[in-house]
XYZ file of N, CA and C in Angstrom:
804
model
N 0.787 -1.233 0.083
C -0.053 0.093 0.057
C 0.811 1.361 -0.027
N 0.815 2.171 -1.021
C 1.447 3.419 -1.065
C 0.968 4.242 -0.153
N 1.953 5.179 0.642
C 1.565 6.145 1.615
C 1.757 7.445 0.802
N 0.467 8.253 0.933
C 0.590 9.627 0.437
C 1.058 10.578 1.611
N 2.435 10.775 1.437
C 2.998 11.634 2.620
C 2.484 13.113 2.631
N 1.856 13.468 1.642
C 1.180 14.925 1.559
C 0.115 14.994 2.218
N -0.662 13.985 2.475
C -1.987 13.952 3.187
C -1.730 13.861 4.760
N -2.274 14.732 5.399
C -2.262 14.525 6.901
C -3.116 13.399 7.438
N -2.476 12.353 7.862
C -3.261 11.268 8.525
C -3.409 11.245 9.951
N -4.834 11.200 10.378
C -5.076 11.368 11.783
C -4.716 10.116 12.664
N -4.397 10.364 13.747
C -4.323 9.356 14.717
C -5.540 9.164 15.563
N -6.159 7.980 15.645
C -7.314 7.717 16.401
C -7.288 7.065 17.688
N -6.173 6.315 17.839
C -5.820 5.730 19.137
C -4.532 5.782 19.549
N -4.136 5.817 20.660
C -2.712 5.584 21.412
C -3.003 4.519 22.382
N -1.889 3.600 22.376
C -1.782 2.602 23.446
C -0.837 2.875 24.586
N -1.407 2.644 25.873
C -0.541 2.963 27.064
C 0.426 1.847 27.339
N 1.628 2.009 27.483
C 2.563 1.024 27.821
C 3.318 1.306 29.074
N 2.710 0.935 30.376
C 3.126 1.374 31.563
C 4.655 1.172 31.797
N 5.262 0.024 31.428
C 6.606 -0.321 31.539
C 7.579 0.672 30.998
N 7.205 1.079 29.848
C 7.971 1.934 29.072
C 7.813 3.365 29.545
N 6.477 3.848 29.712
C 6.121 5.128 29.978
C 6.564 5.588 31.388
N 6.717 4.779 32.468
C 7.262 5.118 33.720
C 8.500 5.489 33.681
N 9.371 5.433 32.706
C 10.702 5.674 32.624
C 10.857 7.124 31.652
N 9.722 7.792 31.459
C 9.699 9.096 30.662
C 9.318 9.141 29.235
N 8.836 8.032 28.695
C 8.454 7.955 27.423
C 6.954 8.769 27.279
N 6.560 9.247 26.309
C 5.275 9.862 26.097
C 4.482 9.096 25.401
N 4.592 7.737 25.288
C 3.854 6.774 24.507
C 4.774 6.713 23.058
N 4.309 5.412 22.497
C 5.046 5.206 21.150
C 4.203 4.290 20.334
N 2.959 3.902 20.675
C 1.931 3.141 19.797
C 0.744 3.776 19.430
N 0.693 4.250 18.205
C -0.516 4.829 17.618
C -1.181 4.148 16.493
N -2.488 4.434 16.301
C -3.252 3.633 15.507
C -4.035 4.643 14.565
N -3.956 4.727 13.317
C -4.461 5.797 12.663
C -6.021 5.631 12.320
N -6.528 6.605 11.790
C -7.858 6.637 11.302
C -7.727 5.567 10.099
N -9.227 5.043 9.747
C -9.244 4.186 8.474
C -8.690 4.926 7.223
N -7.992 4.635 6.312
C -7.718 5.193 4.932
C -7.962 4.094 3.874
N -8.928 4.179 3.323
C -9.196 3.159 2.159
C -9.258 1.810 2.720
N -9.995 1.616 3.756
C -10.279 0.381 4.559
C -8.968 -0.202 4.976
N -7.856 0.647 5.185
C -6.727 0.349 5.810
C -6.485 1.196 7.119
N -5.702 0.675 7.927
C -5.104 1.425 9.122
C -3.565 1.226 9.038
N -2.946 2.020 9.846
C -1.687 1.994 9.955
C -1.415 1.959 11.624
N -0.412 1.274 12.067
C 0.221 1.158 13.247
C 1.467 1.877 13.347
N 1.667 3.021 13.963
C 2.704 3.902 13.890
C 3.388 4.250 15.147
N 4.621 4.869 15.096
C 5.122 5.399 16.298
C 4.540 6.783 16.445
N 4.087 6.880 17.666
C 3.397 8.072 18.008
C 3.258 8.442 19.470
N 3.478 9.733 19.843
C 3.220 10.034 21.366
C 1.715 10.260 21.641
N 1.355 10.063 22.961
C 0.044 10.365 23.324
C -0.269 11.809 22.964
N -1.651 12.107 22.410
C -2.119 13.295 22.163
C -1.618 13.838 20.936
N -0.852 13.285 20.026
C -0.447 13.794 18.748
C -1.547 13.477 17.985
N -1.994 14.480 17.015
C -3.021 14.527 16.291
C -2.954 13.776 14.787
N -1.562 13.962 14.490
C -1.366 13.352 12.986
C -0.212 12.511 12.954
N 0.123 11.698 12.073
C 1.294 10.903 11.915
C 2.440 11.693 11.458
N 3.436 11.749 12.270
C 4.691 12.310 11.954
C 5.760 11.486 11.220
N 5.647 10.188 11.390
C 6.562 9.260 10.719
C 5.931 7.949 10.678
N 6.253 7.365 9.348
C 5.860 6.028 9.074
C 7.002 4.828 9.249
N 8.087 5.367 10.141
C 9.174 4.499 10.281
C 8.651 3.331 11.198
N 9.069 2.106 10.780
C 8.670 0.844 11.468
C 7.075 0.583 11.504
N 6.358 1.297 10.764
C 4.935 1.062 10.823
C 4.463 -0.153 10.070
N 3.210 -0.604 10.623
C 2.501 -1.754 10.022
C 1.252 -1.252 9.349
N 0.694 -2.008 8.299
C -0.432 -1.595 7.885
C -1.414 -2.838 7.948
N -2.786 -2.638 7.970
C -3.538 -3.841 8.039
C -5.037 -3.557 7.752
N -5.591 -4.543 7.344
C -7.226 -4.086 7.001
C -7.961 -3.529 8.161
N -8.816 -2.741 7.718
C -9.681 -1.985 8.878
C -10.947 -3.047 9.108
N -10.844 -4.181 9.730
C -11.711 -5.057 9.997
C -11.583 -5.681 11.428
N -10.425 -5.229 11.985
C -10.147 -5.617 13.342
C -10.702 -4.853 14.348
N -11.245 -5.226 15.534
C -11.664 -4.232 16.597
C -10.307 -3.844 17.365
N -10.524 -2.929 18.126
C -9.237 -2.260 18.755
C -8.695 -3.083 19.833
N -9.640 -3.807 20.525
C -9.109 -4.800 21.482
C -8.373 -5.957 20.925
N -8.598 -6.341 19.668
C -7.670 -7.258 18.911
C -6.485 -6.781 18.592
N -6.419 -5.405 18.159
C -5.153 -4.719 17.714
C -4.174 -4.662 18.893
N -4.864 -4.268 20.020
C -4.053 -4.039 21.162
C -3.311 -5.210 21.631
N -4.108 -6.381 21.755
C -3.606 -7.628 22.204
C -2.492 -8.045 21.164
N -2.767 -8.091 19.882
C -1.908 -8.455 18.766
C -0.689 -7.744 18.964
N -0.709 -6.565 19.092
C 0.655 -5.670 19.322
C 1.375 -6.135 20.382
N 0.893 -6.268 21.595
C 1.604 -6.879 22.704
C 2.176 -8.308 22.575
N 1.279 -9.169 21.839
C 1.622 -10.454 21.536
C 2.757 -10.624 20.578
N 3.064 -9.466 19.881
C 4.250 -9.541 18.947
C 5.565 -9.818 19.835
N 5.576 -9.291 20.927
C 6.859 -9.610 21.624
C 7.039 -11.065 22.016
N 6.149 -11.610 22.747
C 6.230 -13.165 22.952
C 6.331 -14.021 21.666
N 5.593 -13.685 20.692
C 5.549 -14.401 19.347
C 6.936 -14.397 18.792
N 7.507 -13.307 18.700
C 9.003 -13.286 18.131
C 9.970 -13.853 19.015
N 9.882 -13.701 20.234
C 10.773 -14.497 21.128
C 10.624 -16.074 21.152
N 9.390 -16.447 21.306
C 9.179 -17.875 21.437
C 9.162 -18.730 20.172
N 8.736 -18.205 18.889
C 8.558 -19.064 17.915
C 9.586 -19.852 17.435
N 10.805 -19.356 17.513
C 12.152 -20.049 17.064
C 12.620 -20.897 18.183
N 12.131 -20.742 19.386
C 12.767 -21.483 20.632
C 11.612 -22.468 21.293
N 10.845 -22.983 20.565
C 9.711 -23.729 21.169
C 10.115 -24.972 21.907
N 11.317 -25.528 21.349
C 11.998 -26.612 21.993
C 12.388 -26.566 23.377
N 12.613 -25.140 23.766
C 13.102 -24.889 25.025
C 12.092 -24.442 26.202
N 10.776 -24.363 25.488
C 9.653 -24.043 26.523
C 9.125 -25.335 27.065
N 9.290 -25.701 28.061
C 8.721 -26.823 28.803
C 7.737 -26.466 30.084
N 6.775 -27.320 30.106
C 5.901 -27.011 31.378
C 6.745 -27.817 32.490
N 6.749 -27.217 33.758
C 5.878 -26.227 34.238
C 6.649 -24.707 33.847
N 5.443 -23.750 33.722
C 6.048 -22.426 33.285
C 5.695 -21.289 34.303
N 6.444 -20.628 34.601
C 6.062 -19.324 35.434
C 6.125 -18.081 34.543
N 5.160 -17.185 34.564
C 5.208 -15.805 33.965
C 5.127 -14.867 35.102
N 6.224 -14.122 35.083
C 6.458 -13.127 36.282
C 5.958 -11.796 35.741
N 4.585 -11.378 36.433
C 4.083 -10.174 36.101
C 2.791 -10.341 35.081
N 1.781 -9.653 35.363
C 0.703 -9.752 34.631
C 0.116 -8.401 34.218
N 1.099 -7.598 33.699
C 0.850 -6.420 33.014
C 0.450 -6.637 31.432
N 0.450 -5.724 30.677
C 0.234 -5.844 29.276
C 0.995 -7.033 28.630
N 2.360 -6.958 28.921
C 3.212 -7.961 28.193
C 3.121 -9.310 28.724
N 2.842 -9.366 30.177
C 2.598 -10.657 30.764
C 1.250 -11.309 30.384
N 0.253 -10.549 30.363
C -0.944 -11.011 29.928
C -1.047 -11.446 28.381
N -0.317 -10.758 27.420
C -0.056 -11.234 26.219
C 0.800 -12.406 26.037
N 1.810 -12.587 27.040
C 2.555 -13.745 27.051
C 1.776 -14.921 27.227
N 0.860 -14.787 28.447
C 0.033 -15.753 28.948
C -0.874 -16.353 27.702
N -1.655 -15.333 27.145
C -2.470 -15.770 26.208
C -1.801 -16.467 24.940
N -0.657 -16.012 24.561
C 0.161 -16.540 23.434
C 0.394 -18.094 23.795
N 0.926 -18.214 24.990
C 1.266 -19.538 25.476
C 0.199 -20.414 25.398
N -0.939 -20.002 25.876
C -2.330 -20.786 25.833
C -2.686 -21.184 24.247
N -2.512 -20.198 23.426
C -2.741 -20.630 22.109
C -1.765 -21.611 21.534
N -0.626 -21.626 22.053
C 0.558 -22.612 21.550
C 0.081 -24.018 22.191
N -0.844 -24.159 23.186
C -1.260 -25.385 23.836
C -0.577 -25.634 25.021
N 0.032 -24.770 25.737
C 0.627 -25.069 27.022
C -0.629 -24.800 28.123
N -0.557 -25.659 29.153
C -1.658 -25.630 30.095
C -1.207 -25.387 31.577
N 0.018 -25.785 31.792
C 0.448 -25.763 33.257
C 1.265 -24.473 33.444
N 0.694 -23.396 33.883
C 1.351 -22.086 33.908
C 0.923 -21.383 35.216
N 1.907 -21.063 35.984
C 1.720 -20.291 37.283
C 2.051 -18.702 36.827
N 1.349 -17.733 37.476
C 1.507 -16.394 37.499
C 1.988 -15.768 38.620
N 3.216 -15.210 38.890
C 3.563 -14.589 39.973
C 3.121 -12.976 39.894
N 2.449 -12.720 40.832
C 1.832 -11.420 40.935
C 1.713 -10.846 42.474
N 1.704 -9.457 42.588
C 1.867 -8.944 43.837
C 0.544 -9.201 44.732
N -0.676 -9.144 44.145
C -1.840 -9.522 44.914
C -2.932 -9.938 43.916
N -3.784 -10.676 44.547
C -4.977 -11.306 43.692
C -6.061 -10.208 43.505
N -6.007 -9.424 42.681
C -7.231 -8.467 42.529
C -8.376 -9.135 41.720
N -9.433 -8.622 41.842
C -10.621 -9.050 41.310
C -10.539 -9.483 39.946
N -9.962 -8.471 39.060
C -9.747 -8.551 37.559
C -8.965 -9.671 37.325
N -7.863 -9.726 38.023
C -6.877 -10.855 38.018
C -7.438 -12.248 38.029
N -8.220 -12.496 39.031
C -8.981 -13.639 39.377
C -9.952 -14.051 38.370
N -10.659 -12.956 37.795
C -11.519 -13.246 36.599
C -10.791 -13.559 35.306
N -9.930 -12.958 35.107
C -9.068 -13.358 33.842
C -8.546 -14.736 33.865
N -7.965 -15.035 35.091
C -7.496 -16.471 35.361
C -8.587 -17.497 34.994
N -9.822 -17.196 35.731
C -10.826 -18.186 35.591
C -11.349 -18.246 34.235
N -11.416 -17.137 33.642
C -11.873 -17.042 32.232
C -11.077 -17.856 31.226
N -9.612 -17.698 31.512
C -8.765 -18.517 30.525
C -8.581 -19.947 30.879
N -8.805 -20.176 32.124
C -8.795 -21.663 32.487
C -9.937 -22.401 31.941
N -11.184 -21.682 31.994
C -12.370 -22.251 31.330
C -12.236 -22.360 29.802
N -11.802 -21.386 29.196
C -11.696 -21.311 27.756
C -10.834 -22.218 27.209
N -9.543 -22.368 27.813
C -8.584 -23.126 27.365
C -8.276 -24.581 28.015
N -9.148 -24.839 28.992
C -9.130 -26.019 29.867
C -7.631 -26.128 30.297
N -7.281 -25.051 30.978
C -6.016 -25.008 31.492
C -5.775 -25.003 32.751
N -4.568 -24.866 33.490
C -4.442 -24.992 34.899
C -3.542 -23.801 35.262
N -4.045 -22.629 35.189
C -3.368 -21.430 35.456
C -3.679 -21.011 36.901
N -2.543 -20.814 37.749
C -2.568 -20.394 39.111
C -1.973 -19.041 39.383
N -2.330 -18.438 40.260
C -1.783 -17.108 40.774
C -0.998 -17.447 41.951
N 0.307 -17.033 42.044
C 1.287 -17.088 43.119
C 1.654 -15.694 43.542
N 1.664 -15.574 44.895
C 2.321 -14.155 45.247
C 3.683 -14.256 45.897
N 4.222 -15.589 45.997
C 5.571 -15.793 46.385
C 6.251 -16.727 45.412
N 7.260 -16.559 45.073
C 8.166 -17.454 44.276
C 8.921 -18.640 45.333
N 8.220 -19.716 45.316
C 8.628 -20.735 46.179
C 8.954 -22.151 45.555
N 8.433 -22.150 44.392
C 8.718 -23.409 43.654
C 9.697 -23.279 42.431
N 10.115 -24.452 41.844
C 10.990 -24.258 40.759
C 10.274 -24.760 39.413
N 10.631 -24.071 38.285
C 9.929 -24.254 37.159
C 10.996 -24.772 35.925
N 10.348 -25.159 34.920
C 11.126 -25.508 33.730
C 11.436 -24.264 32.854
N 10.490 -23.471 32.767
C 10.482 -22.229 31.936
C 10.109 -21.010 32.799
N 10.876 -20.002 32.720
C 10.751 -18.792 33.486
C 10.423 -17.501 32.473
N 9.479 -16.828 32.482
C 9.230 -15.688 31.608
C 9.010 -14.340 32.464
N 10.122 -13.623 32.227
C 9.829 -12.283 33.005
C 9.387 -11.191 32.216
N 8.247 -10.697 32.697
C 7.414 -9.607 31.848
C 7.535 -8.249 32.713
N 8.551 -8.183 33.461
C 8.608 -6.968 34.427
C 9.778 -6.098 34.025
N 10.831 -6.753 33.728
C 12.130 -6.020 33.579
C 12.844 -5.360 34.995
N 12.138 -5.778 36.037
C 12.528 -5.392 37.449
C 13.914 -6.323 37.833
N 14.713 -5.505 38.298
C 16.011 -6.058 38.870
C 15.595 -7.325 40.060
N 14.715 -6.776 40.849
C 14.353 -7.517 41.938
C 13.600 -9.022 41.507
N 12.876 -8.806 40.376
C 12.260 -9.920 39.869
C 13.193 -10.834 39.248
N 14.107 -10.310 38.512
C 15.180 -11.110 37.796
C 16.193 -11.736 38.898
N 16.463 -11.017 39.907
C 17.278 -11.669 40.994
C 16.558 -12.882 41.610
N 15.224 -12.781 42.000
C 14.522 -13.799 42.540
C 14.348 -14.956 41.705
N 14.347 -14.844 40.294
C 14.443 -16.016 39.489
C 15.505 -16.811 39.577
N 16.662 -16.106 39.548
C 17.972 -16.794 39.643
C 18.519 -17.241 40.657
N 17.761 -17.024 42.035
C 18.069 -17.340 43.375
C 18.127 -18.952 43.452
N 17.115 -19.581 42.982
C 16.722 -20.876 43.084
C 16.440 -21.644 41.987
N 16.988 -21.259 40.902
C 16.527 -21.759 39.562
C 17.301 -23.170 39.394
N 16.493 -24.044 38.716
C 17.061 -25.564 38.616
C 18.007 -25.597 37.390
N 18.642 -26.795 37.415
C 19.423 -27.066 36.188
C 18.554 -27.231 35.076
N 19.038 -26.783 33.770
C 18.500 -27.055 32.488
C 17.263 -26.144 32.327
N 17.016 -25.172 33.169
C 15.885 -24.266 32.853
C 16.130 -23.259 31.819
N 14.903 -22.697 31.415
C 15.016 -21.556 30.394
C 14.491 -20.308 30.927
N 15.047 -19.197 30.566
C 14.564 -17.830 30.946
C 14.216 -16.985 29.655
N 13.149 -16.325 29.593
C 12.916 -15.431 28.570
C 12.751 -13.991 29.395
N 13.495 -13.104 28.672
C 13.426 -11.658 29.190
C 12.675 -10.889 28.238
N 11.165 -10.747 28.572
C 10.201 -10.233 27.742
C 10.066 -8.542 28.229
N 10.193 -8.404 29.566
C 9.970 -7.173 29.961
C 11.462 -6.407 29.770
N 11.373 -5.036 29.385
C 12.574 -4.396 29.079
C 13.249 -3.914 30.360
N 14.402 -4.369 30.669
C 15.209 -3.959 31.925
C 15.678 -2.512 31.498
N 15.235 -1.533 32.723
C 15.853 -0.212 32.655
C 16.286 0.148 33.991
N 16.612 -0.727 34.853
C 17.351 -0.499 36.057
C 18.810 -0.611 35.933
N 19.461 -0.337 37.047
C 20.947 -0.381 36.751
C 21.692 -1.460 37.554
N 20.838 -2.307 38.211
C 21.337 -3.416 38.994
C 20.914 -4.704 38.792
N 21.662 -5.603 38.177
C 21.054 -7.011 37.974
C 21.968 -8.048 38.432
N 21.432 -8.737 39.349
C 22.314 -9.747 40.083
C 22.188 -11.170 39.541
N 22.820 -11.391 38.433
C 23.047 -12.610 37.671
C 24.438 -12.987 37.741
N 24.708 -14.135 38.263
C 26.130 -14.699 38.339
C 26.322 -15.622 37.046
N 27.109 -15.223 36.336
C 27.512 -16.128 35.005
C 27.946 -17.457 35.543
N 28.474 -17.610 36.509
C 28.813 -19.022 36.998
C 27.637 -19.906 37.164
N 26.619 -19.393 37.767
C 25.316 -20.151 37.748
C 24.844 -20.538 36.537
N 24.857 -19.713 35.469
C 24.389 -19.856 34.115
C 25.314 -21.058 33.638
N 26.622 -20.972 33.743
C 27.503 -22.041 33.293
C 27.181 -23.417 33.962
N 27.213 -23.504 35.390
C 27.130 -24.607 36.065
C 25.625 -25.260 35.900
N 24.717 -24.575 35.708
C 23.305 -25.119 35.611
C 22.815 -25.326 34.447
N 23.645 -25.062 33.370
C 23.272 -25.321 31.900
C 21.975 -24.542 31.614
N 21.886 -23.337 31.918
C 20.686 -22.428 31.775
C 20.611 -21.763 30.306
N 19.431 -21.782 29.788
C 19.208 -21.230 28.480
C 18.507 -19.845 28.868
N 19.113 -18.805 28.211
C 18.652 -17.352 28.449
C 18.365 -16.647 27.076
N 17.143 -16.092 26.899
C 16.676 -15.515 25.682
C 16.154 -14.097 25.838
N 16.593 -13.181 25.084
C 16.088 -11.778 25.147
C 14.771 -11.959 24.267
N 13.933 -10.665 24.497
C 12.659 -10.750 23.995
C 12.333 -9.294 23.338
N 13.501 -8.725 22.670
C 13.118 -7.379 22.033
C 12.466 -7.601 20.632
N 11.396 -6.952 20.421
C 10.785 -7.199 19.144
C 11.165 -6.366 18.144
N 12.338 -5.586 18.107
C 12.872 -4.810 17.043
C 14.166 -5.524 16.588
N 15.055 -5.437 17.584
C 16.440 -5.913 17.170
C 16.591 -7.193 16.783
N 17.126 -7.578 15.578
C 17.181 -9.164 14.995
C 16.150 -9.453 14.363
N 15.003 -8.583 14.056
C 13.955 -9.007 13.264
C 13.736 -7.971 12.201
N 13.480 -8.471 11.025
C 13.208 -7.726 9.905
C 11.934 -6.960 10.017
N 11.554 -5.802 9.294
C 10.268 -5.382 9.208
C 9.382 -6.292 8.598
N 9.729 -6.908 7.566
C 8.840 -7.820 6.950
C 8.434 -9.166 7.877
N 9.363 -9.459 8.564
C 8.974 -10.684 9.635
C 8.179 -10.141 10.583
N 8.325 -8.939 11.215
C 7.469 -8.444 12.115
C 6.076 -8.061 11.645
N 6.055 -7.525 10.489
C 4.674 -7.130 9.802
C 3.956 -8.485 9.608
N 4.553 -9.534 9.045
C 3.843 -10.715 8.787
C 3.446 -11.298 10.180
N 4.158 -11.272 11.171
C 3.673 -12.042 12.545
C 2.517 -11.000 13.109
N 2.510 -9.819 12.951
C 1.462 -9.082 13.370
C -0.029 -9.389 12.614
N 0.265 -9.476 11.406
C -0.994 -9.815 10.662
C -1.519 -11.158 10.930
N -0.414 -12.134 11.286
C -0.965 -13.429 11.687
C -1.623 -13.496 13.053
N -1.132 -12.683 13.913
C -1.801 -12.507 15.205
C -3.122 -11.835 15.099
N -3.415 -10.871 14.295
C -4.772 -10.215 14.126
C -5.638 -11.319 13.784
N -5.271 -12.108 12.670
C -6.331 -13.319 12.249
C -6.334 -14.261 13.412
N -5.351 -14.485 14.114
C -5.617 -15.468 15.219
C -6.449 -14.992 16.339
N -6.481 -13.635 16.546
C -7.238 -13.142 17.572
C -8.474 -12.574 17.237
N -8.967 -12.830 16.086
C -10.150 -12.153 15.511
C -11.304 -12.566 16.212
N -11.559 -13.553 16.659
C -12.792 -14.161 17.308
C -12.656 -14.046 18.869
N -11.552 -13.469 19.390
C -11.653 -13.472 20.854
C -12.401 -12.374 21.337
N -13.178 -12.689 22.581
C -13.840 -11.688 23.284
C -12.944 -10.998 24.316
N -12.547 -9.881 23.957
C -11.404 -9.185 24.805
C -11.916 -7.867 25.471
N -13.123 -7.599 25.384
C -13.709 -6.325 25.907
C -13.563 -6.140 27.258
N -13.702 -7.145 27.988
C -13.460 -7.168 29.528
C -12.191 -6.807 29.850
N -11.293 -6.922 29.070
C -9.806 -6.823 29.492
C -8.948 -5.650 28.940
N -9.912 -4.902 28.171
C -9.189 -3.610 27.601
C -10.157 -2.477 27.946
N -9.443 -1.406 28.638
C -10.145 -0.004 28.822
C -9.867 0.796 27.745
N -10.845 1.519 27.292
C -10.776 2.512 26.274
C -11.301 3.877 26.798
N -10.312 4.892 26.802
C -10.491 6.045 27.510
C -10.792 7.233 26.462
N -11.791 8.037 26.453
C -11.616 9.221 25.579
C -10.683 10.271 25.950
N -10.162 10.878 25.025
C -8.983 11.814 25.375
C -9.453 13.006 26.183
N -8.705 13.254 27.169
C -8.691 14.533 27.887
C -7.446 14.859 28.729
N -7.245 15.962 28.936
C -5.809 16.517 29.379
C -5.309 15.760 30.732
N -6.146 15.085 31.435
C -5.710 14.578 32.581
C -5.771 12.904 32.731
N -6.182 12.366 31.616
C -6.523 10.927 31.580
C -5.297 10.160 31.798
N -4.101 10.553 31.241
C -2.821 9.851 31.571
C -2.480 9.849 33.041
N -2.573 10.782 33.666
C -2.247 10.981 35.137
C -3.235 10.034 35.918
N -4.514 10.023 35.569
C -5.327 9.053 36.271
C -5.042 7.610 36.003
N -4.539 7.288 34.777
C -4.280 5.951 34.463
C -2.935 5.535 35.004
N -1.944 6.456 35.206
C -0.689 6.197 35.821
C -0.877 5.869 37.359
N -1.714 6.661 37.796
C -1.904 6.632 39.268
C -2.571 5.306 39.786
N -3.529 4.799 38.818
C -4.183 3.574 39.122
C -4.435 2.728 37.950
N -3.802 1.573 37.789
C -4.044 0.662 36.673
C -5.450 0.007 36.868
N -6.324 0.185 35.707
C -7.688 -0.165 35.789
C -7.990 -1.513 35.051
N -7.113 -1.851 34.091
C -7.259 -3.138 33.346
C -5.904 -3.727 32.779
N -6.000 -4.840 32.152
C -4.744 -5.312 31.506
C -4.151 -4.558 30.321
N -5.032 -3.988 29.658
C -4.694 -3.174 28.380
C -5.523 -1.825 28.582
N -4.802 -0.700 28.300
C -5.468 0.591 28.290
C -5.064 1.419 27.126
N -5.997 2.056 26.583
C -5.981 2.736 25.373
C -6.772 4.112 25.304
N -6.085 5.184 24.807
C -6.896 6.463 24.561
C -7.294 6.612 23.135
N -8.536 7.006 23.294
C -9.393 7.224 21.801
C -9.640 8.708 21.603
N -9.148 9.236 20.349
C -9.290 10.673 20.014
C -10.475 10.809 19.315
N -10.875 12.003 19.093
C -11.980 12.423 18.362
C -11.520 13.034 16.929
N -11.656 12.185 15.869
C -10.890 12.317 14.665
C -11.854 13.123 13.698
N -12.935 13.510 14.230
C -13.888 14.344 13.572
C -13.574 15.864 13.519
N -12.752 16.172 14.598
C -12.451 17.569 14.856
C -10.930 17.903 14.233
C-alpha cells in the first residue's frame, strides 16, 4: 500500500505501555484513522493528532476491533521471542508479572497449547482472578496465581524488567531451565552470576521485538496475530478512554485493566 505523505493522516488511538512510560516515554504506539479500508500502526506520542513518521509502521485491513489490535501488538513480543525457541519451552511455566506484556505472553502460550502455567503477581485483584478463571475455562488450562516464588519451574518468563524480579528468578533456578526476558530492563542493578548460568546449563533468551527481526518478519507476524485473535472476546480486559488532558495522570496513578487505550475524536 502506497503512503501519500502529502496527506495528513489522523491518529485515532494510542496505546498505553506502563513499563516504558514510567521511565519518561510519552507513548510510542499509535493507530491511525481508516484510510481506504486500511489502518496504520505507527510510532506516536500520546495526544499527537497526526502521523509524523511511518518508520517501522505496520498496515492492516480495517476489519479488526481495537481490542484485537492491542492484544496482537503486545503479543508480537512473545511471538517473536518464542516461535524459534519452542523446543526450550517446557511445562511447568512461570510468567512473572501480569501487565500488558505478561497478559499477552500468557495468552500466546495458551494458544500454543501450554496448560500448566503459574503467574507471579503482587496481589490477587478481582480482575486478575476473573481473567485466570476465564482463561482456565476457555483453554481447559491449569493457570494459578502465586504471590511468592517458592517453587521451581522448567521455563521462566519475566514480563517486568525489574531487577528484583530477575534476581529472585536466579536465586533458586534449577538445572537446565530456560529464561525469557520479555520485559525491558531499565534499572541499573542486575544480580545474575555467570557461573550459575554455566554450572546449571541455563538457556537465556532476550525478547526485544525490534532488534534481530526484519520489518517484513514483524509485519507478517502482526498480521497473523490479528487473524488468530479475530474471534476472541477481549472487551472485558481492555479499557478505552476518551482523550482529555488528565487521563494519563489518572491511568498512571491507578491501573484499571490489563490493556489501556486512549481514543481521540478524529472528527475535529
